[in-house]
Amino acid sequence: MESTARDFENNAKDALQNPRLQHAMSSIRCGFVRKRAEAVAALPEFEALRDQGRDIKNHVLEHLDIYLEAYEKKVIESGGLVHWAATAEDARNIIVDLCAARGARMVTKGKSMISEEIGLNAALEEANIRPVETDLGEYIIQLRAETPSHITAPASHLSKYQIEADFRRVHTDLPPGRNLHEPALLVREARQVLRQKYIDADVGITGANFLIAETGTSVIVTNEGNGDLTQTMPKIHIVIASIEKIVPTLEDASTLIRLLARSATGQDITSYTTFSTGGRRTGDLDGPEEYHVVLLDNGRSAMLGTRFQEMLCCIRCGACLNHCPVYLAVGGHAYGWVYSGPMGAVLTPNLIGLEEAVHLPNASTFCGRCEEVCPMRIALPRMMRYWREQEFAQHLGSPTTRKLLSIWAWFAKRPKFYRHLARLVAKMLVRMAGGRGYLASLPLARGWIKYRDLPAPQGKTFQDMWKERQNG
Ligand code: SF4
């Protein structure tokens, strides 16, 4: 049975006991995090760029209706069409109808989290249209009938040995004795297999990192060039994007692209940054005959004007995932829906409802690293905290947690008692730790302590230390 966001706790337990997954996650810890830090250190104006990026997105969100209309006008002027989709179902129907009306049998697809959000592949298959993912990570997880475990690196939960086994299982027309031990050989094989698919596809579907209002352009950034082949070779190109991807100008898109690549992969710029404006024009050597953009709302306009509006500034770089101790411990599949990590913990309850995703805002230590590295400076911990408050207010959490919180609140409202109890507990914890300096077991927190040590208190409470400091 497919897991959902409701299964987070069980999924997380399974993930922690999966040695393969734990090994795969360690490469994110070492790779993306180090590369981002180096890229940021090498760009003195990075902090200023973050402010600019944030200002651009805030401005767009304040005037989203105007920019969306301006964008549509430009797309039409350049020979394309914009389709408005209020819900995931609307978006699926629009795309399936576009494909079916042209007798499409196969579509190639560039990487698109919106396509995952609306469940596009299942809808296409139901209509007897074969979707073929062309991004390497997406191609691999499609072979395994899995969902992405990371918003920029969908197959980051897998080892090269698992991928090799999948290729041998599926590419049965290739010589069984071929060497697939190196990542470069796996990439070459995927390219070889996909080459003909680009030629045979009737429709190419891509996402968009940005949509530019002043020109009606969609922008994709990739490292494999698959997006370019997907959108230029078939006769029809369909872009699927959510409404907050709009930016006013080419200049604005360039600012955000500089932030995106550095934050996502630590690159100055990705290998391919492709701007598409309409279909093929007279004299063009290639390009699609038809150009369609499906603009998805799916709950986003309801976030405008609320405390969650700033979540719409997200440029899907994945930096908050890469720096989140919870995500790095359990991986993306534990979250049970399309978006994982801190950005998923905030966005998912907005899109599918808090009741369905109630565990996700709790999947955080509130260490604050996500906000620290977010290029858009999105206050992710603050919004997760709000969701936790809502969980309590709506009686959605477990009765035990509720009881414990009520007890804590009783003491917190009585500062004298609270201070006294805190001193008592601190002393008790020091005694329990013995000379080890950490606690290896703790009643009422066995689950927490099972996977980590709790450093023993230094003997004094925070409030006592603060008082001493104030007194000089
Ligand atoms: S919330 Fe920030 S760090 Fe996370 S994916 Fe979005 S832009 Fe990147």
Short mmCIF file of C-alpha atoms and ligand atoms in Angstrom, two decimals:
data_model
loop_
_atom_site.label_atom_id
_atom_site.label_comp_id
_atom_site.label_asym_id
_atom_site.label_seq_id
_atom_site.Cartn_x
_atom_site.Cartn_y
_atom_site.Cartn_z
CA MET A 1 0.00 0.00 0.00
CA GLU A 2 1.29 3.47 -0.91
CA SER A 3 2.35 5.49 2.14
CA THR A 4 0.94 8.94 2.85
CA ALA A 5 1.96 11.93 4.94
CA ARG A 6 -0.06 10.38 7.80
CA ASP A 7 2.48 7.53 7.92
CA PHE A 8 5.46 9.78 8.69
CA GLU A 9 6.24 8.28 12.08
CA ASN A 10 6.32 4.68 10.86
CA ASN A 11 8.11 5.64 7.65
CA ALA A 12 10.76 7.47 9.68
CA LYS A 13 11.34 4.46 11.91
CA ASP A 14 11.79 2.21 8.87
CA ALA A 15 14.13 4.73 7.24
CA LEU A 16 16.36 4.91 10.30
CA GLN A 17 16.80 1.16 10.18
CA ASN A 18 17.57 1.04 6.46
CA PRO A 19 21.39 0.91 6.12
CA ARG A 20 21.30 1.47 2.34
CA LEU A 21 19.27 4.61 2.73
CA GLN A 22 21.47 5.83 5.56
CA HIS A 23 24.53 5.38 3.36
CA ALA A 24 22.91 7.20 0.42
CA MET A 25 21.87 10.12 2.64
CA SER A 26 25.46 10.61 3.76
CA SER A 27 26.40 11.71 0.22
CA ILE A 28 23.94 14.63 0.46
CA ARG A 29 25.50 15.58 3.80
CA CYS A 30 28.98 15.66 2.30
CA GLY A 31 28.26 16.74 -1.28
CA PHE A 32 25.54 19.38 -1.56
CA VAL A 33 26.27 21.02 1.78
CA ARG A 34 30.00 21.44 1.15
CA LYS A 35 29.51 22.62 -2.44
CA ARG A 36 26.92 25.20 -1.44
CA ALA A 37 29.18 26.56 1.30
CA GLU A 38 32.06 26.91 -1.19
CA ALA A 39 29.89 28.59 -3.82
CA VAL A 40 28.49 31.05 -1.28
CA ALA A 41 31.96 31.85 0.08
CA ALA A 42 33.17 32.57 -3.44
CA LEU A 43 30.48 35.17 -4.13
CA PRO A 44 30.87 38.28 -1.95
CA GLU A 45 27.49 39.67 -2.99
CA PHE A 46 25.57 36.50 -2.10
CA GLU A 47 23.78 38.07 0.88
CA ALA A 48 22.81 41.13 -1.18
CA LEU A 49 21.58 38.80 -3.91
CA ARG A 50 19.38 37.01 -1.37
CA ASP A 51 17.77 40.32 -0.44
CA GLN A 52 17.22 41.19 -4.08
CA GLY A 53 15.72 37.77 -4.78
CA ARG A 54 13.42 38.05 -1.83
CA ASP A 55 12.31 41.55 -2.86
CA ILE A 56 11.52 40.34 -6.37
CA LYS A 57 9.36 37.48 -5.13
CA ASN A 58 7.61 39.63 -2.51
CA HIS A 59 6.81 42.23 -5.15
CA VAL A 60 5.39 39.61 -7.51
CA LEU A 61 3.22 38.07 -4.81
CA GLU A 62 1.78 41.48 -3.97
CA HIS A 63 0.79 41.97 -7.62
CA LEU A 64 0.37 38.38 -8.77
CA ASP A 65 -2.88 38.97 -10.68
CA ILE A 66 -1.32 41.73 -12.76
CA TYR A 67 1.80 39.73 -13.61
CA LEU A 68 -0.18 36.60 -14.46
CA GLU A 69 -2.33 38.52 -16.90
CA ALA A 70 0.69 40.24 -18.41
CA TYR A 71 2.37 36.85 -18.80
CA GLU A 72 -0.66 35.33 -20.51
CA LYS A 73 -0.85 38.26 -22.94
CA LYS A 74 2.79 37.79 -23.94
CA VAL A 75 2.42 34.01 -24.35
CA ILE A 76 -0.51 34.57 -26.71
CA GLU A 77 1.43 37.24 -28.64
CA SER A 78 4.24 34.75 -29.15
CA GLY A 79 1.86 32.14 -30.54
CA GLY A 80 1.24 30.06 -27.43
CA LEU A 81 -1.76 29.39 -25.22
CA VAL A 82 -2.22 29.57 -21.44
CA HIS A 83 -4.60 27.16 -19.69
CA TRP A 84 -5.73 27.98 -16.15
CA ALA A 85 -6.03 25.05 -13.76
CA ALA A 86 -7.63 25.72 -10.37
CA THR A 87 -7.03 22.18 -9.10
CA ALA A 88 -4.75 19.22 -9.72
CA GLU A 89 -7.62 17.45 -11.44
CA ASP A 90 -8.17 20.40 -13.78
CA ALA A 91 -4.48 20.38 -14.71
CA ARG A 92 -4.47 16.62 -15.35
CA ASN A 93 -7.58 16.88 -17.53
CA ILE A 94 -6.21 19.79 -19.56
CA ILE A 95 -2.95 17.97 -20.29
CA VAL A 96 -4.53 14.60 -21.03
CA ASP A 97 -7.07 16.29 -23.35
CA LEU A 98 -4.33 18.21 -25.18
CA CYS A 99 -2.39 14.97 -25.71
CA ALA A 100 -5.43 12.84 -26.60
CA ALA A 101 -6.79 15.41 -29.07
CA ARG A 102 -3.55 15.11 -31.02
CA GLY A 103 -3.55 11.32 -30.91
CA ALA A 104 -0.44 11.21 -28.73
CA ARG A 105 0.81 7.74 -27.78
CA MET A 106 3.98 8.75 -25.98
CA VAL A 107 5.16 11.87 -24.18
CA THR A 108 8.64 12.69 -22.97
CA LYS A 109 8.87 14.61 -19.72
CA GLY A 110 11.44 16.92 -18.18
CA LYS A 111 11.70 17.08 -14.41
CA SER A 112 8.66 18.74 -12.85
CA MET A 113 7.59 18.63 -9.22
CA ILE A 114 4.23 20.07 -10.29
CA SER A 115 3.73 17.03 -12.48
CA GLU A 116 4.36 14.90 -9.37
CA GLU A 117 2.00 17.07 -7.34
CA ILE A 118 -0.89 16.55 -9.76
CA GLY A 119 -0.14 12.84 -10.36
CA LEU A 120 0.23 13.38 -14.09
CA ASN A 121 1.89 10.10 -15.05
CA ALA A 122 -0.94 7.98 -13.67
CA ALA A 123 -3.50 10.12 -15.53
CA LEU A 124 -1.57 9.81 -18.80
CA GLU A 125 -1.24 6.05 -18.41
CA GLU A 126 -4.94 5.76 -17.73
CA ALA A 127 -5.52 7.47 -21.07
CA ASN A 128 -3.15 4.97 -22.77
CA ILE A 129 -0.46 7.60 -23.24
CA ARG A 130 2.99 6.49 -22.18
CA PRO A 131 4.96 9.05 -20.14
CA VAL A 132 8.74 8.71 -20.34
CA GLU A 133 10.77 10.62 -17.78
CA THR A 134 13.99 11.98 -19.26
CA ASP A 135 15.72 13.54 -16.25
CA LEU A 136 18.14 10.82 -15.12
CA GLY A 137 16.90 10.77 -11.52
CA GLU A 138 13.25 10.79 -12.61
CA TYR A 139 13.96 8.09 -15.21
CA ILE A 140 15.46 5.87 -12.51
CA ILE A 141 12.58 6.28 -10.07
CA GLN A 142 10.08 5.74 -12.87
CA LEU A 143 11.72 2.35 -13.54
CA ARG A 144 11.26 1.57 -9.85
CA ALA A 145 7.67 2.95 -9.69
CA GLU A 146 8.79 5.30 -6.92
CA THR A 147 8.24 8.97 -6.20
CA PRO A 148 11.11 11.51 -5.90
CA SER A 149 12.86 11.58 -2.54
CA HIS A 150 14.31 15.06 -3.07
CA ILE A 151 13.03 18.08 -5.01
CA THR A 152 16.21 18.54 -7.04
CA ALA A 153 17.78 15.06 -6.83
CA PRO A 154 14.87 12.62 -7.11
CA ALA A 155 16.96 9.43 -6.87
CA SER A 156 19.34 10.59 -4.14
CA HIS A 157 18.12 7.76 -1.88
CA LEU A 158 19.63 5.13 -4.18
CA SER A 159 23.11 3.69 -4.54
CA LYS A 160 24.78 3.10 -7.91
CA TYR A 161 24.44 -0.66 -7.29
CA GLN A 162 20.67 -0.37 -6.97
CA ILE A 163 20.54 1.67 -10.19
CA GLU A 164 22.73 -0.85 -11.99
CA ALA A 165 20.36 -3.64 -10.91
CA ASP A 166 17.38 -1.65 -12.23
CA PHE A 167 19.04 -1.01 -15.58
CA ARG A 168 19.87 -4.70 -15.96
CA ARG A 169 16.29 -5.63 -15.05
CA VAL A 170 14.68 -3.22 -17.53
CA HIS A 171 17.17 -2.80 -20.42
CA THR A 172 16.96 -6.44 -21.42
CA ASP A 173 17.83 -5.79 -25.06
CA LEU A 174 21.37 -4.69 -24.11
CA PRO A 175 24.25 -7.18 -23.65
CA PRO A 176 24.02 -8.78 -20.19
CA GLY A 177 27.81 -8.76 -19.76
CA ARG A 178 28.16 -4.98 -20.21
CA ASN A 179 30.09 -2.99 -17.63
CA LEU A 180 27.83 -0.75 -15.51
CA HIS A 181 30.02 -0.33 -12.46
CA GLU A 182 30.71 3.38 -12.85
CA PRO A 183 28.16 6.23 -12.64
CA ALA A 184 29.39 7.56 -16.02
CA LEU A 185 28.49 4.22 -17.64
CA LEU A 186 25.02 4.32 -16.12
CA VAL A 187 24.54 7.85 -17.46
CA ARG A 188 25.71 6.77 -20.92
CA GLU A 189 23.28 3.87 -20.97
CA ALA A 190 20.35 6.06 -19.90
CA ARG A 191 21.24 8.55 -22.66
CA GLN A 192 21.43 5.77 -25.21
CA VAL A 193 18.04 4.35 -24.20
CA LEU A 194 16.34 7.74 -24.07
CA ARG A 195 17.70 9.03 -27.40
CA GLN A 196 15.06 7.28 -29.52
CA LYS A 197 12.29 8.29 -27.11
CA TYR A 198 12.94 11.99 -27.83
CA ILE A 199 12.58 11.25 -31.53
CA ASP A 200 9.42 9.15 -31.14
CA ALA A 201 7.58 11.34 -28.62
CA ASP A 202 4.42 13.11 -29.77
CA VAL A 203 4.41 15.64 -26.93
CA GLY A 204 7.11 17.05 -24.65
CA ILE A 205 6.14 18.15 -21.15
CA THR A 206 8.44 20.25 -18.97
CA GLY A 207 8.13 22.17 -15.75
CA ALA A 208 9.40 25.73 -15.38
CA ASN A 209 11.74 27.22 -12.82
CA PHE A 210 10.51 30.68 -13.75
CA LEU A 211 7.91 32.28 -16.00
CA ILE A 212 8.79 35.76 -17.24
CA ALA A 213 5.91 38.20 -17.48
CA GLU A 214 7.56 40.80 -19.73
CA THR A 215 8.28 38.29 -22.49
CA GLY A 216 5.94 35.31 -21.91
CA THR A 217 9.00 33.06 -21.51
CA SER A 218 9.36 29.82 -19.54
CA VAL A 219 12.78 29.02 -18.09
CA ILE A 220 14.21 25.63 -17.17
CA VAL A 221 17.57 24.97 -15.55
CA THR A 222 19.02 21.48 -15.90
CA ASN A 223 22.36 19.71 -15.89
CA GLU A 224 21.60 17.06 -18.46
CA GLY A 225 20.15 18.83 -21.49
CA ASN A 226 17.18 16.46 -21.37
CA GLY A 227 14.78 19.37 -20.91
CA ASP A 228 15.94 20.96 -24.16
CA LEU A 229 15.42 17.77 -26.17
CA THR A 230 12.04 17.26 -24.47
CA GLN A 231 10.77 20.68 -25.41
CA THR A 232 12.24 21.14 -28.87
CA MET A 233 11.86 17.77 -30.58
CA PRO A 234 8.14 16.85 -30.31
CA LYS A 235 5.50 18.79 -32.20
CA ILE A 236 3.85 19.98 -29.02
CA HIS A 237 5.46 21.47 -25.95
CA ILE A 238 3.39 21.70 -22.77
CA VAL A 239 4.76 23.63 -19.79
CA ILE A 240 3.22 22.81 -16.42
CA ALA A 241 3.95 25.35 -13.69
CA SER A 242 2.37 26.80 -10.58
CA ILE A 243 1.25 30.41 -10.50
CA GLU A 244 3.96 31.67 -8.13
CA LYS A 245 6.69 30.89 -10.67
CA ILE A 246 6.07 34.27 -12.31
CA VAL A 247 8.79 36.91 -12.24
CA PRO A 248 8.43 40.35 -13.83
CA THR A 249 11.51 40.62 -16.06
CA LEU A 250 14.41 38.75 -17.65
CA GLU A 251 16.70 40.64 -15.29
CA ASP A 252 14.74 39.32 -12.30
CA ALA A 253 14.95 35.76 -13.60
CA SER A 254 18.74 36.16 -13.92
CA THR A 255 19.01 37.28 -10.29
CA LEU A 256 17.05 34.27 -9.09
CA ILE A 257 18.98 31.86 -11.32
CA ARG A 258 22.23 33.04 -9.68
CA LEU A 259 20.74 32.13 -6.30
CA LEU A 260 19.14 28.90 -7.41
CA ALA A 261 22.17 27.06 -8.76
CA ARG A 262 24.42 28.05 -5.89
CA SER A 263 21.87 27.09 -3.26
CA ALA A 264 20.87 23.82 -4.93
CA THR A 265 24.08 22.23 -6.15
CA GLY A 266 26.81 24.73 -5.36
CA GLN A 267 27.27 25.51 -9.06
CA ASP A 268 27.73 29.06 -10.31
CA ILE A 269 25.24 28.16 -12.99
CA THR A 270 23.71 24.87 -14.13
CA SER A 271 24.93 23.33 -17.39
CA TYR A 272 21.79 24.34 -19.30
CA THR A 273 19.57 27.35 -18.73
CA THR A 274 16.92 27.40 -21.44
CA PHE A 275 14.47 30.18 -22.24
CA SER A 276 11.41 29.23 -24.35
CA THR A 277 9.09 31.81 -25.83
CA GLY A 278 6.29 30.34 -27.91
CA GLY A 279 6.61 27.63 -30.52
CA ARG A 280 8.60 27.44 -33.76
CA ARG A 281 8.56 30.57 -35.89
CA THR A 282 9.04 30.84 -39.64
CA GLY A 283 12.70 30.32 -40.34
CA ASP A 284 13.42 28.48 -37.09
CA LEU A 285 15.36 25.26 -37.58
CA ASP A 286 13.65 23.44 -34.75
CA GLY A 287 11.09 23.82 -31.99
CA PRO A 288 7.53 22.65 -31.37
CA GLU A 289 4.61 23.64 -33.58
CA GLU A 290 2.41 24.23 -30.54
CA TYR A 291 3.31 25.80 -27.20
CA HIS A 292 0.96 25.47 -24.21
CA VAL A 293 1.35 26.58 -20.62
CA VAL A 294 -0.80 25.03 -17.90
CA LEU A 295 -0.86 27.33 -14.87
CA LEU A 296 -1.75 25.55 -11.66
CA ASP A 297 -3.23 27.13 -8.55
CA ASN A 298 -4.11 24.10 -6.38
CA GLY A 299 -4.39 26.02 -3.11
CA ARG A 300 -1.71 28.63 -3.70
CA SER A 301 -3.97 31.65 -4.17
CA ALA A 302 -5.53 30.80 -0.78
CA MET A 303 -2.07 31.28 0.78
CA LEU A 304 -1.84 34.85 -0.51
CA GLY A 305 -2.41 37.41 2.21
CA THR A 306 -1.91 34.80 4.94
CA ARG A 307 1.08 34.05 7.19
CA PHE A 308 2.02 31.42 4.57
CA GLN A 309 2.35 33.85 1.66
CA GLU A 310 6.14 33.91 2.04
CA MET A 311 6.23 30.15 1.35
CA LEU A 312 5.31 31.10 -2.22
CA CYS A 313 8.74 32.76 -2.49
CA CYS A 314 10.30 29.28 -2.55
CA ILE A 315 12.42 28.65 -5.64
CA ARG A 316 12.69 24.87 -5.00
CA CYS A 317 16.45 24.85 -4.53
CA GLY A 318 16.39 22.05 -1.94
CA ALA A 319 18.94 23.73 0.35
CA CYS A 320 16.62 23.43 3.35
CA LEU A 321 16.38 19.68 2.75
CA ASN A 322 20.14 19.30 2.42
CA HIS A 323 20.75 21.06 5.73
CA CYS A 324 17.90 19.57 7.76
CA PRO A 325 19.01 16.97 10.33
CA VAL A 326 15.59 15.30 10.19
CA TYR A 327 15.49 15.07 6.39
CA LEU A 328 19.07 13.78 6.35
CA ALA A 329 18.15 11.10 8.86
CA VAL A 330 14.96 9.80 7.26
CA GLY A 331 15.07 10.81 3.57
CA GLY A 332 12.27 12.21 1.45
CA HIS A 333 9.99 9.19 1.14
CA ALA A 334 9.28 9.23 4.87
CA TYR A 335 7.29 12.44 4.36
CA GLY A 336 4.75 10.47 2.32
CA TRP A 337 3.97 13.18 -0.23
CA VAL A 338 5.66 15.13 -3.01
CA TYR A 339 7.42 17.80 -0.96
CA SER A 340 9.75 16.82 1.87
CA GLY A 341 12.11 18.44 4.34
CA PRO A 342 11.34 21.79 5.96
CA MET A 343 9.75 23.29 2.84
CA GLY A 344 7.47 20.24 2.61
CA ALA A 345 6.62 20.47 6.30
CA VAL A 346 5.28 23.97 5.69
CA LEU A 347 3.82 23.62 2.19
CA THR A 348 2.20 20.18 2.38
CA PRO A 349 -0.36 21.05 5.09
CA ASN A 350 -1.31 24.07 2.98
CA LEU A 351 -1.92 21.92 -0.08
CA ILE A 352 -3.48 18.75 1.35
CA GLY A 353 -4.71 19.97 4.75
CA LEU A 354 -3.19 19.88 8.22
CA GLU A 355 -5.17 16.79 9.20
CA GLU A 356 -3.52 14.77 6.44
CA ALA A 357 -0.02 16.13 7.12
CA VAL A 358 -0.11 16.70 10.85
CA HIS A 359 3.20 14.95 11.59
CA LEU A 360 5.27 16.91 9.11
CA PRO A 361 5.62 20.23 11.02
CA ASN A 362 6.87 18.12 13.94
CA ALA A 363 9.67 16.74 11.80
CA SER A 364 12.02 19.49 12.85
CA THR A 365 14.48 20.10 15.66
CA PHE A 366 14.03 23.86 15.15
CA CYS A 367 17.78 24.19 14.82
CA GLY A 368 17.10 26.97 12.31
CA ARG A 369 19.52 25.82 9.64
CA CYS A 370 16.78 25.72 6.99
CA GLU A 371 16.03 29.42 7.41
CA GLU A 372 19.73 30.22 7.59
CA VAL A 373 20.47 28.66 4.19
CA CYS A 374 17.21 29.45 2.41
CA PRO A 375 18.11 31.86 -0.41
CA MET A 376 14.70 33.50 0.01
CA ARG A 377 15.14 33.77 3.80
CA ILE A 378 11.80 32.03 4.32
CA ALA A 379 10.98 31.75 8.03
CA LEU A 380 10.34 28.01 7.86
CA PRO A 381 10.64 27.28 11.62
CA ARG A 382 8.17 30.05 12.45
CA MET A 383 5.59 28.59 10.09
CA MET A 384 6.17 25.05 11.35
CA ARG A 385 5.64 26.35 14.87
CA TYR A 386 2.33 27.86 13.78
CA TRP A 387 1.25 24.51 12.34
CA ARG A 388 2.14 22.86 15.67
CA GLU A 389 -0.01 25.41 17.49
CA GLN A 390 -2.84 24.56 15.12
CA GLU A 391 -2.30 20.86 15.73
CA PHE A 392 -2.79 21.49 19.44
CA ALA A 393 -5.73 23.87 18.98
CA GLN A 394 -7.54 21.46 16.64
CA HIS A 395 -6.87 18.40 18.84
CA LEU A 396 -5.04 16.64 16.00
CA GLY A 397 -2.03 15.34 17.93
CA SER A 398 -1.72 12.28 20.15
CA PRO A 399 -3.50 12.45 23.55
CA THR A 400 -0.17 11.71 25.32
CA THR A 401 1.60 14.66 23.68
CA ARG A 402 -1.38 16.81 24.50
CA LYS A 403 -1.33 15.76 28.13
CA LEU A 404 2.41 16.39 28.45
CA LEU A 405 2.08 19.81 26.83
CA SER A 406 -0.76 20.70 29.17
CA ILE A 407 1.40 19.74 32.17
CA TRP A 408 4.29 21.78 30.81
CA ALA A 409 1.97 24.74 30.17
CA TRP A 410 0.66 24.55 33.75
CA PHE A 411 4.20 24.97 35.08
CA ALA A 412 5.18 27.54 32.46
CA LYS A 413 2.32 29.74 33.61
CA ARG A 414 3.70 29.58 37.19
CA PRO A 415 7.28 30.87 36.85
CA LYS A 416 8.29 30.18 40.45
CA PHE A 417 7.25 26.55 40.26
CA TYR A 418 8.72 26.27 36.80
CA ARG A 419 12.14 27.52 37.87
CA HIS A 420 12.13 25.25 40.89
CA LEU A 421 11.15 22.21 38.85
CA ALA A 422 13.67 23.00 36.09
CA ARG A 423 16.48 23.14 38.70
CA LEU A 424 15.34 19.85 40.14
CA VAL A 425 15.16 18.14 36.75
CA ALA A 426 18.57 19.51 35.70
CA LYS A 427 20.17 18.09 38.83
CA MET A 428 18.41 14.79 38.35
CA LEU A 429 19.60 14.54 34.73
CA VAL A 430 23.20 15.27 35.77
CA ARG A 431 22.98 12.45 38.31
CA MET A 432 21.44 10.08 35.77
CA ALA A 433 24.23 10.81 33.29
CA GLY A 434 26.86 9.83 35.86
CA GLY A 435 30.33 10.68 34.63
CA ARG A 436 29.46 10.05 30.96
CA GLY A 437 28.32 13.56 30.18
CA TYR A 438 25.30 12.30 28.21
CA LEU A 439 22.11 10.37 28.81
CA ALA A 440 21.66 7.07 27.03
CA SER A 441 18.18 6.40 28.39
CA LEU A 442 15.35 8.62 29.53
CA PRO A 443 11.86 7.57 30.63
CA LEU A 444 9.08 9.16 28.51
CA ALA A 445 11.59 9.92 25.72
CA ARG A 446 12.75 6.44 24.75
CA GLY A 447 11.97 6.97 21.06
CA TRP A 448 13.98 10.18 20.99
CA ILE A 449 16.95 8.82 22.87
CA LYS A 450 17.08 5.62 20.82
CA TYR A 451 18.79 7.38 17.90
CA ARG A 452 20.81 10.07 19.66
CA ASP A 453 22.46 10.94 22.95
CA LEU A 454 21.17 13.75 25.11
CA PRO A 455 24.03 15.84 26.48
CA ALA A 456 23.73 16.12 30.26
CA PRO A 457 22.88 19.58 31.61
CA GLN A 458 25.82 21.55 32.93
CA GLY A 459 24.23 21.64 36.39
CA LYS A 460 22.46 24.99 36.20
CA THR A 461 19.32 25.97 34.35
CA PHE A 462 19.39 28.48 31.52
CA GLN A 463 17.44 30.95 33.65
CA ASP A 464 19.90 30.66 36.54
CA MET A 465 22.86 31.18 34.22
CA TRP A 466 21.11 34.15 32.62
CA LYS A 467 20.45 35.69 36.03
CA GLU A 468 24.08 35.25 37.05
CA ARG A 469 25.19 36.91 33.84
CA GLN A 470 22.82 39.83 34.32
CA ASN A 471 24.08 40.33 37.87
CA GLY A 472 27.51 40.55 36.59
S1 SF4 B 1 12.24 26.86 1.27
FE1 SF4 B 1 14.08 28.01 0.70
S2 SF4 B 1 15.76 26.54 0.93
FE2 SF4 B 1 13.86 25.35 0.89
S3 SF4 B 1 13.61 24.77 -1.25
FE3 SF4 B 1 12.48 26.68 -0.94
S4 SF4 B 1 13.90 28.30 -1.51
FE4 SF4 B 1 15.11 26.46 -1.22
#
